[in-house]
Short mmCIF file of C-alpha atoms in Angstrom, two decimals:
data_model
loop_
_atom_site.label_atom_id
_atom_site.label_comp_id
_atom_site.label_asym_id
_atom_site.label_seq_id
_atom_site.Cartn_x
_atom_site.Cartn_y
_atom_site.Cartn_z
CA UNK A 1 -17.98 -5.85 0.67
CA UNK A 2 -19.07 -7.16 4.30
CA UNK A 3 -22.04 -5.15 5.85
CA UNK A 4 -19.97 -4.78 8.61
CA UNK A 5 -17.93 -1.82 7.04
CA UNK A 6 -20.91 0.26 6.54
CA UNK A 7 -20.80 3.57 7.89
CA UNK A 8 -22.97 4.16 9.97
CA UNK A 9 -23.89 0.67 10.94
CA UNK A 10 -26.83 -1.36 10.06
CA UNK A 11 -28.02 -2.00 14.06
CA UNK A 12 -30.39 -5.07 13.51
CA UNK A 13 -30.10 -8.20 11.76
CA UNK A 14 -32.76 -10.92 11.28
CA UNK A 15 -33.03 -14.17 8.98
CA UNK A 16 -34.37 -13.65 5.66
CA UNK A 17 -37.54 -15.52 6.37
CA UNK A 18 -41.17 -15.31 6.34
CA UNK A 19 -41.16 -15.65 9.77
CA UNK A 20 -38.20 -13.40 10.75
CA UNK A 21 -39.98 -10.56 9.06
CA UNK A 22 -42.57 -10.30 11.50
CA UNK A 23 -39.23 -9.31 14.04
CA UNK A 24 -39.14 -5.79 11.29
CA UNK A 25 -40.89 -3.16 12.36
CA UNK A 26 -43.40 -1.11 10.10
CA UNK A 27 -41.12 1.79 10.38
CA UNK A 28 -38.98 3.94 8.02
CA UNK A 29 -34.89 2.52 7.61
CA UNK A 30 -32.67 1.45 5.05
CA UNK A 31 -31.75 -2.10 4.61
CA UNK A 32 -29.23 -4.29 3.29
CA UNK A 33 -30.13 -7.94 2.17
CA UNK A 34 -26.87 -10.14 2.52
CA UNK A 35 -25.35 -13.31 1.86
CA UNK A 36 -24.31 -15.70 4.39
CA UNK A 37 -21.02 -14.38 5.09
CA UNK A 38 -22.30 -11.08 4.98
CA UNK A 39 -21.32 -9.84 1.80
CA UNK A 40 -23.74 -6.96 0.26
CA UNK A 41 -26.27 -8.13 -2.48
CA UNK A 42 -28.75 -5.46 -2.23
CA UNK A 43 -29.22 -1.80 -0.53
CA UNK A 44 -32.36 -0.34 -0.11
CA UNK A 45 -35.05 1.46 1.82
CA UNK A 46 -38.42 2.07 3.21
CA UNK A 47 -41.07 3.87 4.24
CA UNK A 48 -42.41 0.38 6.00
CA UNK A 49 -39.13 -1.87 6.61
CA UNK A 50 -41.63 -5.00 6.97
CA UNK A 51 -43.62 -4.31 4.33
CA UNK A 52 -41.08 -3.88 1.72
CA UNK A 53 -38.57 -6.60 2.56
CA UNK A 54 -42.07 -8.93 2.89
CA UNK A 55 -41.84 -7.83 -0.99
CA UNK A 56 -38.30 -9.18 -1.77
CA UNK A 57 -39.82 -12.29 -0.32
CA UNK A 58 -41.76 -12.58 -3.32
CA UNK A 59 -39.29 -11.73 -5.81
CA UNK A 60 -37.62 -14.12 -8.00
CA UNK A 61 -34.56 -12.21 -8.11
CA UNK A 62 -34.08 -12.12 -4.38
CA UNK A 63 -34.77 -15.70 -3.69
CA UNK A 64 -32.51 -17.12 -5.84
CA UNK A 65 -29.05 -18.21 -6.24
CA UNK A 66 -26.86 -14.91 -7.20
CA UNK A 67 -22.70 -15.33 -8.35
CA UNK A 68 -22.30 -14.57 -4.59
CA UNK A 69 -24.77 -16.94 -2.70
CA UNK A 70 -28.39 -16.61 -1.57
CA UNK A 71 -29.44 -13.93 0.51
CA UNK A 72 -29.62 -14.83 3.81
CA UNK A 73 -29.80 -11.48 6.17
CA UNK A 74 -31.33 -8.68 5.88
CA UNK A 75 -29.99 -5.81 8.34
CA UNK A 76 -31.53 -2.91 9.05
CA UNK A 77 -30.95 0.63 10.52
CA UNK A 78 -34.37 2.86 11.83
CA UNK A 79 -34.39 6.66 10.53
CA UNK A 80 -36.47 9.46 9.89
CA UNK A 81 -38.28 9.60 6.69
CA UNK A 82 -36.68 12.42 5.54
CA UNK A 83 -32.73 10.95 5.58
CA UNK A 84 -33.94 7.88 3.83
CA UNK A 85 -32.02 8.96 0.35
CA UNK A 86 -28.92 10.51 2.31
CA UNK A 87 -28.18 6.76 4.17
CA UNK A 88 -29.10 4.65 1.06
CA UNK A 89 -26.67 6.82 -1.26
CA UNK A 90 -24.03 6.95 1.72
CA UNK A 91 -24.02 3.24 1.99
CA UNK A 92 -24.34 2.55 -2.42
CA UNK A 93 -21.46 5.00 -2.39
CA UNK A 94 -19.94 3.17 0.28
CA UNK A 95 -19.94 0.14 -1.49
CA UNK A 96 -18.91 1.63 -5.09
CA UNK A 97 -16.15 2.91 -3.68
CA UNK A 98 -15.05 -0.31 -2.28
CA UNK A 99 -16.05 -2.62 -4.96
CA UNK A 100 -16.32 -0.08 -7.60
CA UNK A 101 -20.10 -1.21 -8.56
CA UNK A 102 -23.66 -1.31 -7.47
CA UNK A 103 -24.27 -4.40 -5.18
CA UNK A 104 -25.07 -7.37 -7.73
CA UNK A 105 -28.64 -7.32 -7.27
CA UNK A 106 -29.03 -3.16 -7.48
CA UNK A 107 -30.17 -2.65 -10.74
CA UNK A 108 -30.72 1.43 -10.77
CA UNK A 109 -28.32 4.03 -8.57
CA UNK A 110 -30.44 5.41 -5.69
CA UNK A 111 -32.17 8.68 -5.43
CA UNK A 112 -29.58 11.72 -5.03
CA UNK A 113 -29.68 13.71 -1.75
#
Protein backbone atom coordinates (compact mmCIF):
# COMPACT_ATOMS: atom_id res chain seq x y z
CA UNK A 1 0.00 0.00 0.00
CA UNK A 2 1.48 3.58 -1.03
CA UNK A 3 1.55 6.13 1.93
CA UNK A 4 -0.15 8.25 -0.23
CA UNK A 5 -3.64 6.58 0.43
CA UNK A 6 -3.50 7.20 4.05
CA UNK A 7 -6.28 8.88 5.50
CA UNK A 8 -5.59 11.54 6.87
CA UNK A 9 -2.31 12.26 5.22
CA UNK A 10 1.12 11.95 6.52
CA UNK A 11 2.10 16.01 5.85
CA UNK A 12 6.00 15.72 6.00
CA UNK A 13 8.45 13.57 4.46
CA UNK A 14 12.24 13.48 5.02
CA UNK A 15 15.14 10.94 4.00
CA UNK A 16 15.73 8.21 6.30
CA UNK A 17 19.08 9.50 7.38
CA UNK A 18 21.07 10.50 10.24
CA UNK A 19 21.13 13.72 9.03
CA UNK A 20 17.50 14.14 7.82
CA UNK A 21 16.40 13.39 11.33
CA UNK A 22 17.59 16.45 12.71
CA UNK A 23 14.65 18.09 10.02
CA UNK A 24 11.94 15.91 12.82
CA UNK A 25 10.82 17.75 15.37
CA UNK A 26 10.83 16.55 19.14
CA UNK A 27 7.13 16.58 19.03
CA UNK A 28 4.28 14.03 19.38
CA UNK A 29 2.99 12.33 15.59
CA UNK A 30 2.67 9.15 14.05
CA UNK A 31 4.99 8.01 11.41
CA UNK A 32 5.32 5.78 8.62
CA UNK A 33 8.84 4.48 7.49
CA UNK A 34 8.63 3.63 3.64
CA UNK A 35 10.30 2.17 0.82
CA UNK A 36 11.43 3.98 -2.11
CA UNK A 37 8.36 3.92 -4.03
CA UNK A 38 6.51 4.60 -1.09
CA UNK A 39 5.12 1.47 -0.16
CA UNK A 40 4.36 1.04 3.81
CA UNK A 41 6.97 -1.03 5.84
CA UNK A 42 6.31 0.23 9.21
CA UNK A 43 3.55 2.46 11.20
CA UNK A 44 4.24 3.91 14.30
CA UNK A 45 4.29 6.72 16.81
CA UNK A 46 5.73 9.04 19.30
CA UNK A 47 5.80 10.99 22.04
CA UNK A 48 9.29 12.58 20.49
CA UNK A 49 9.10 11.96 16.51
CA UNK A 50 13.07 12.58 16.46
CA UNK A 51 13.86 10.69 19.14
CA UNK A 52 12.16 7.57 18.26
CA UNK A 53 12.79 7.33 14.52
CA UNK A 54 16.72 8.30 15.69
CA UNK A 55 15.95 4.68 17.31
CA UNK A 56 14.95 2.79 14.09
CA UNK A 57 18.26 4.18 12.98
CA UNK A 58 19.84 1.81 15.16
CA UNK A 59 17.83 -1.12 14.54
CA UNK A 60 18.88 -3.98 12.53
CA UNK A 61 15.53 -4.67 11.37
CA UNK A 62 14.94 -1.23 9.96
CA UNK A 63 18.18 -0.86 8.17
CA UNK A 64 18.09 -3.71 6.27
CA UNK A 65 16.92 -5.18 3.15
CA UNK A 66 13.03 -6.26 3.72
CA UNK A 67 10.95 -8.55 0.67
CA UNK A 68 9.88 -4.98 -0.30
CA UNK A 69 13.13 -2.82 -0.38
CA UNK A 70 14.96 -0.71 2.21
CA UNK A 71 13.32 1.92 3.94
CA UNK A 72 13.95 5.00 2.57
CA UNK A 73 11.23 7.73 3.98
CA UNK A 74 9.92 8.24 6.85
CA UNK A 75 6.68 10.60 6.79
CA UNK A 76 5.24 12.07 9.45
CA UNK A 77 1.97 13.78 10.65
CA UNK A 78 2.15 16.25 14.15
CA UNK A 79 -0.80 15.52 16.77
CA UNK A 80 -1.76 15.84 20.17
CA UNK A 81 -0.58 13.31 22.57
CA UNK A 82 -3.73 12.15 23.36
CA UNK A 83 -4.91 10.91 19.50
CA UNK A 84 -1.63 9.18 19.14
CA UNK A 85 -3.43 5.47 19.36
CA UNK A 86 -6.64 6.70 17.35
CA UNK A 87 -4.20 7.78 14.04
CA UNK A 88 -1.77 4.79 14.41
CA UNK A 89 -4.82 2.20 14.55
CA UNK A 90 -6.68 4.33 11.75
CA UNK A 91 -3.74 4.10 9.49
CA UNK A 92 -2.73 -0.11 10.63
CA UNK A 93 -6.41 -0.54 9.89
CA UNK A 94 -6.01 1.35 6.88
CA UNK A 95 -3.48 -0.74 5.63
CA UNK A 96 -5.07 -4.26 6.79
CA UNK A 97 -7.83 -3.50 5.04
CA UNK A 98 -6.00 -2.89 1.91
CA UNK A 99 -3.39 -5.47 2.11
CA UNK A 100 -5.10 -7.58 4.59
CA UNK A 101 -1.88 -7.61 7.05
CA UNK A 102 0.27 -5.61 9.36
CA UNK A 103 2.96 -3.67 7.33
CA UNK A 104 5.97 -6.27 6.94
CA UNK A 105 8.04 -4.85 9.53
CA UNK A 106 4.96 -4.39 12.33
CA UNK A 107 5.43 -7.13 14.45
CA UNK A 108 2.49 -6.46 17.27
CA UNK A 109 -1.16 -4.68 16.33
CA UNK A 110 -1.17 -1.18 17.87
CA UNK A 111 -2.76 -0.03 21.02
CA UNK A 112 -6.77 0.04 20.74
CA UNK A 113 -8.50 3.45 21.01
Amino acid sequence: MKVSILRPECSNEVEFSETSVLDIPMLPGCYVLSNWSKDILYIGQAKSLRSRIYSHLADFAKISMTAMGKIYWIHYALYDEFSLNRLERGWTQQHENHEGSLPILNRIQPPSV
